[in-house]
JSON list of C-alpha atoms in Angstrom, two decimals:
[
{"chain": "A", "resi": 1, "resn": "MET", "atom": "CA", "xyz": [0.40, -0.25, -0.05]},
{"chain": "A", "resi": 2, "resn": "LYS", "atom": "CA", "xyz": [1.24, 3.27, -0.77]},
{"chain": "A", "resi": 3, "resn": "PRO", "atom": "CA", "xyz": [1.98, 5.67, 2.30]},
{"chain": "A", "resi": 4, "resn": "ALA", "atom": "CA", "xyz": [-0.45, 8.28, 3.23]},
{"chain": "A", "resi": 5, "resn": "VAL", "atom": "CA", "xyz": [-0.08, 11.49, 4.91]},
{"chain": "A", "resi": 6, "resn": "ILE", "atom": "CA", "xyz": [-3.14, 12.03, 7.55]},
{"chain": "A", "resi": 7, "resn": "HIS", "atom": "CA", "xyz": [-2.72, 15.60, 9.51]},
{"chain": "A", "resi": 8, "resn": "LEU", "atom": "CA", "xyz": [-3.92, 15.21, 13.18]},
{"chain": "A", "resi": 9, "resn": "HIS", "atom": "CA", "xyz": [-3.88, 17.18, 15.78]},
{"chain": "A", "resi": 10, "resn": "LEU", "atom": "CA", "xyz": [0.08, 17.70, 17.54]},
{"chain": "A", "resi": 11, "resn": "LEU", "atom": "CA", "xyz": [-1.54, 16.87, 21.23]},
{"chain": "A", "resi": 12, "resn": "ALA", "atom": "CA", "xyz": [-3.19, 13.68, 19.73]},
{"chain": "A", "resi": 13, "resn": "PRO", "atom": "CA", "xyz": [-2.16, 10.31, 21.05]},
{"chain": "A", "resi": 14, "resn": "ALA", "atom": "CA", "xyz": [-0.08, 7.77, 19.64]},
{"chain": "A", "resi": 15, "resn": "LYS", "atom": "CA", "xyz": [-2.09, 5.38, 18.11]},
{"chain": "A", "resi": 16, "resn": "PRO", "atom": "CA", "xyz": [-2.39, 2.41, 20.05]},
{"chain": "A", "resi": 17, "resn": "ALA", "atom": "CA", "xyz": [-1.68, -1.11, 19.04]},
{"chain": "A", "resi": 18, "resn": "ALA", "atom": "CA", "xyz": [-4.51, -3.21, 17.29]},
{"chain": "A", "resi": 19, "resn": "GLY", "atom": "CA", "xyz": [-6.78, -5.09, 19.50]},
{"chain": "A", "resi": 20, "resn": "GLU", "atom": "CA", "xyz": [-5.61, -2.25, 22.09]},
{"chain": "A", "resi": 21, "resn": "PRO", "atom": "CA", "xyz": [-7.84, -0.08, 23.80]},
{"chain": "A", "resi": 22, "resn": "CYS", "atom": "CA", "xyz": [-9.05, 2.53, 21.79]},
{"chain": "A", "resi": 23, "resn": "ASN", "atom": "CA", "xyz": [-7.22, 6.40, 22.92]},
{"chain": "A", "resi": 24, "resn": "GLY", "atom": "CA", "xyz": [-8.76, 8.72, 20.58]},
{"chain": "A", "resi": 25, "resn": "CYS", "atom": "CA", "xyz": [-5.69, 8.86, 18.50]},
{"chain": "A", "resi": 26, "resn": "GLY", "atom": "CA", "xyz": [-8.02, 9.79, 14.83]},
{"chain": "A", "resi": 27, "resn": "VAL", "atom": "CA", "xyz": [-5.77, 7.72, 12.98]},
{"chain": "A", "resi": 28, "resn": "CYS", "atom": "CA", "xyz": [-8.48, 5.62, 11.75]},
{"chain": "A", "resi": 29, "resn": "CYS", "atom": "CA", "xyz": [-11.24, 7.96, 10.77]},
{"chain": "A", "resi": 30, "resn": "ALA", "atom": "CA", "xyz": [-8.48, 9.87, 9.42]},
{"chain": "A", "resi": 31, "resn": "PHE", "atom": "CA", "xyz": [-7.45, 7.88, 6.86]},
{"chain": "A", "resi": 32, "resn": "ALA", "atom": "CA", "xyz": [-10.74, 6.51, 6.00]},
{"chain": "A", "resi": 33, "resn": "PRO", "atom": "CA", "xyz": [-14.58, 6.75, 7.13]},
{"chain": "A", "resi": 34, "resn": "CYS", "atom": "CA", "xyz": [-16.04, 3.79, 8.41]},
{"chain": "A", "resi": 35, "resn": "PRO", "atom": "CA", "xyz": [-19.58, 2.55, 7.11]},
{"chain": "A", "resi": 36, "resn": "LEU", "atom": "CA", "xyz": [-21.86, 5.21, 8.64]},
{"chain": "A", "resi": 37, "resn": "GLY", "atom": "CA", "xyz": [-18.86, 7.18, 8.08]},
{"chain": "A", "resi": 38, "resn": "VAL", "atom": "CA", "xyz": [-18.87, 7.06, 4.31]},
{"chain": "A", "resi": 39, "resn": "LEU", "atom": "CA", "xyz": [-22.33, 8.17, 4.32]},
{"chain": "A", "resi": 40, "resn": "VAL", "atom": "CA", "xyz": [-21.77, 11.34, 6.57]},
{"chain": "A", "resi": 41, "resn": "SER", "atom": "CA", "xyz": [-18.97, 12.21, 4.27]},
{"chain": "A", "resi": 42, "resn": "GLY", "atom": "CA", "xyz": [-20.32, 10.46, 0.77]},
{"chain": "A", "resi": 43, "resn": "ARG", "atom": "CA", "xyz": [-16.90, 8.98, 0.07]},
{"chain": "A", "resi": 44, "resn": "ARG", "atom": "CA", "xyz": [-14.82, 5.64, 1.10]},
{"chain": "A", "resi": 45, "resn": "HIS", "atom": "CA", "xyz": [-11.58, 7.81, 1.13]},
{"chain": "A", "resi": 46, "resn": "GLY", "atom": "CA", "xyz": [-9.94, 10.52, 3.58]},
{"chain": "A", "resi": 47, "resn": "THR", "atom": "CA", "xyz": [-10.62, 12.24, 6.46]},
{"chain": "A", "resi": 48, "resn": "CYS", "atom": "CA", "xyz": [-14.47, 11.34, 8.25]},
{"chain": "A", "resi": 49, "resn": "ASP", "atom": "CA", "xyz": [-16.64, 14.65, 8.19]},
{"chain": "A", "resi": 50, "resn": "ALA", "atom": "CA", "xyz": [-17.98, 13.38, 11.80]},
{"chain": "A", "resi": 51, "resn": "LEU", "atom": "CA", "xyz": [-14.18, 13.35, 13.17]},
{"chain": "A", "resi": 52, "resn": "ARG", "atom": "CA", "xyz": [-13.72, 15.63, 15.99]},
{"chain": "A", "resi": 53, "resn": "TRP", "atom": "CA", "xyz": [-10.92, 16.86, 18.40]},
{"chain": "A", "resi": 54, "resn": "HIS", "atom": "CA", "xyz": [-11.94, 17.09, 21.98]},
{"chain": "A", "resi": 55, "resn": "VAL", "atom": "CA", "xyz": [-9.59, 20.22, 23.49]},
{"chain": "A", "resi": 56, "resn": "GLY", "atom": "CA", "xyz": [-10.97, 19.17, 27.13]},
{"chain": "A", "resi": 57, "resn": "THR", "atom": "CA", "xyz": [-9.72, 15.68, 26.47]},
{"chain": "A", "resi": 58, "resn": "GLN", "atom": "CA", "xyz": [-7.21, 16.29, 23.94]},
{"chain": "A", "resi": 59, "resn": "ARG", "atom": "CA", "xyz": [-8.69, 13.10, 21.93]},
{"chain": "A", "resi": 60, "resn": "TYR", "atom": "CA", "xyz": [-10.53, 12.58, 18.74]},
{"chain": "A", "resi": 61, "resn": "GLY", "atom": "CA", "xyz": [-13.97, 11.24, 19.08]},
{"chain": "A", "resi": 62, "resn": "CYS", "atom": "CA", "xyz": [-17.06, 10.39, 16.43]},
{"chain": "A", "resi": 63, "resn": "ALA", "atom": "CA", "xyz": [-19.79, 12.97, 16.12]},
{"chain": "A", "resi": 64, "resn": "MET", "atom": "CA", "xyz": [-22.09, 10.82, 15.39]},
{"chain": "A", "resi": 65, "resn": "ALA", "atom": "CA", "xyz": [-21.69, 8.64, 18.95]},
{"chain": "A", "resi": 66, "resn": "SER", "atom": "CA", "xyz": [-21.29, 12.15, 20.49]},
{"chain": "A", "resi": 67, "resn": "ASP", "atom": "CA", "xyz": [-23.76, 14.99, 18.78]},
{"chain": "A", "resi": 68, "resn": "PRO", "atom": "CA", "xyz": [-24.80, 13.75, 15.41]},
{"chain": "A", "resi": 69, "resn": "VAL", "atom": "CA", "xyz": [-26.59, 17.07, 15.30]},
{"chain": "A", "resi": 70, "resn": "ALA", "atom": "CA", "xyz": [-23.50, 18.30, 14.52]},
{"chain": "A", "resi": 71, "resn": "VAL", "atom": "CA", "xyz": [-22.85, 16.55, 11.79]},
{"chain": "A", "resi": 72, "resn": "TRP", "atom": "CA", "xyz": [-26.74, 16.29, 10.20]},
{"chain": "A", "resi": 73, "resn": "PRO", "atom": "CA", "xyz": [-28.29, 19.26, 11.81]},
{"chain": "A", "resi": 74, "resn": "ARG", "atom": "CA", "xyz": [-31.38, 18.26, 10.37]},
{"chain": "A", "resi": 75, "resn": "LEU", "atom": "CA", "xyz": [-31.51, 15.10, 12.11]},
{"chain": "A", "resi": 76, "resn": "PRO", "atom": "CA", "xyz": [-34.84, 14.79, 13.68]},
{"chain": "A", "resi": 77, "resn": "LEU", "atom": "CA", "xyz": [-35.17, 14.91, 18.00]},
{"chain": "A", "resi": 78, "resn": "ALA", "atom": "CA", "xyz": [-36.75, 11.26, 17.72]},
{"chain": "A", "resi": 79, "resn": "LEU", "atom": "CA", "xyz": [-33.76, 10.12, 15.53]},
{"chain": "A", "resi": 80, "resn": "ARG", "atom": "CA", "xyz": [-30.46, 11.45, 17.77]},
{"chain": "A", "resi": 81, "resn": "ALA", "atom": "CA", "xyz": [-30.74, 8.72, 20.06]},
{"chain": "A", "resi": 82, "resn": "PRO", "atom": "CA", "xyz": [-30.97, 6.06, 17.90]},
{"chain": "A", "resi": 83, "resn": "MET", "atom": "CA", "xyz": [-28.01, 7.66, 15.83]},
{"chain": "A", "resi": 84, "resn": "MET", "atom": "CA", "xyz": [-25.47, 7.80, 18.47]},
{"chain": "A", "resi": 85, "resn": "ARG", "atom": "CA", "xyz": [-26.44, 4.15, 19.46]},
{"chain": "A", "resi": 86, "resn": "LEU", "atom": "CA", "xyz": [-26.22, 3.43, 16.47]},
{"chain": "A", "resi": 87, "resn": "ALA", "atom": "CA", "xyz": [-22.80, 4.73, 15.74]},
{"chain": "A", "resi": 88, "resn": "LYS", "atom": "CA", "xyz": [-20.82, 3.49, 18.91]},
{"chain": "A", "resi": 89, "resn": "ARG", "atom": "CA", "xyz": [-21.95, 0.32, 17.50]},
{"chain": "A", "resi": 90, "resn": "TRP", "atom": "CA", "xyz": [-20.49, 1.00, 13.95]},
{"chain": "A", "resi": 91, "resn": "ILE", "atom": "CA", "xyz": [-17.27, 2.29, 15.19]},
{"chain": "A", "resi": 92, "resn": "ALA", "atom": "CA", "xyz": [-17.36, -0.62, 17.69]},
{"chain": "A", "resi": 93, "resn": "ALA", "atom": "CA", "xyz": [-16.97, 1.88, 20.54]},
{"chain": "A", "resi": 94, "resn": "GLY", "atom": "CA", "xyz": [-15.55, -0.08, 23.47]},
{"chain": "A", "resi": 95, "resn": "ALA", "atom": "CA", "xyz": [-13.90, -3.04, 21.57]},
{"chain": "A", "resi": 96, "resn": "GLY", "atom": "CA", "xyz": [-10.33, -1.61, 21.31]},
{"chain": "A", "resi": 97, "resn": "CYS", "atom": "CA", "xyz": [-8.30, -0.64, 17.91]},
{"chain": "A", "resi": 98, "resn": "ASP", "atom": "CA", "xyz": [-9.07, -2.38, 14.93]},
{"chain": "A", "resi": 99, "resn": "SER", "atom": "CA", "xyz": [-6.98, -0.68, 12.65]},
{"chain": "A", "resi": 100, "resn": "ASP", "atom": "CA", "xyz": [-3.77, -2.23, 11.66]},
{"chain": "A", "resi": 101, "resn": "LEU", "atom": "CA", "xyz": [-2.60, 1.04, 9.98]},
{"chain": "A", "resi": 102, "resn": "VAL", "atom": "CA", "xyz": [1.53, 2.61, 11.21]},
{"chain": "A", "resi": 103, "resn": "ALA", "atom": "CA", "xyz": [1.54, 5.69, 11.99]},
{"chain": "A", "resi": 104, "resn": "GLU", "atom": "CA", "xyz": [4.35, 7.91, 12.20]},
{"chain": "A", "resi": 105, "resn": "VAL", "atom": "CA", "xyz": [5.18, 11.40, 12.97]},
{"chain": "A", "resi": 106, "resn": "ALA", "atom": "CA", "xyz": [6.46, 13.31, 10.12]},
{"chain": "A", "resi": 107, "resn": "ALA", "atom": "CA", "xyz": [9.41, 15.91, 10.89]},
{"chain": "A", "resi": 108, "resn": "PRO", "atom": "CA", "xyz": [8.76, 19.11, 11.29]},
{"chain": "A", "resi": 109, "resn": "ALA", "atom": "CA", "xyz": [9.27, 21.04, 7.60]},
{"chain": "A", "resi": 110, "resn": "ALA", "atom": "CA", "xyz": [12.44, 22.94, 7.67]},
{"chain": "A", "resi": 111, "resn": "GLY", "atom": "CA", "xyz": [11.24, 26.83, 7.91]},
{"chain": "A", "resi": 112, "resn": "PRO", "atom": "CA", "xyz": [12.80, 29.55, 5.27]},
{"chain": "A", "resi": 113, "resn": "GLY", "atom": "CA", "xyz": [15.85, 30.80, 6.76]}
]
């Protein structure tokens, strides 16, 4: 597979090994959306539109699992809680990291000097 460059917050935690607990690193969702993310983003590659950086916890999370209205503003009130449950199921929340991607931190680019 050709290496891909994804951009994540500088304070994002390092990607855990596959099978380890999710730590909100954001690597998997920045690389490609899950099935729900494909519906949300309208694409199968690139960063998911539901990926959100949470300043307070300094980790990434899925807005479809925590605040689907932030992604789909017209989502009816009656569908918000079911959507959050569905999103948590589709992203396998609590099941551990299922990404076998290898994440490397790029060296900072040299500035003009």
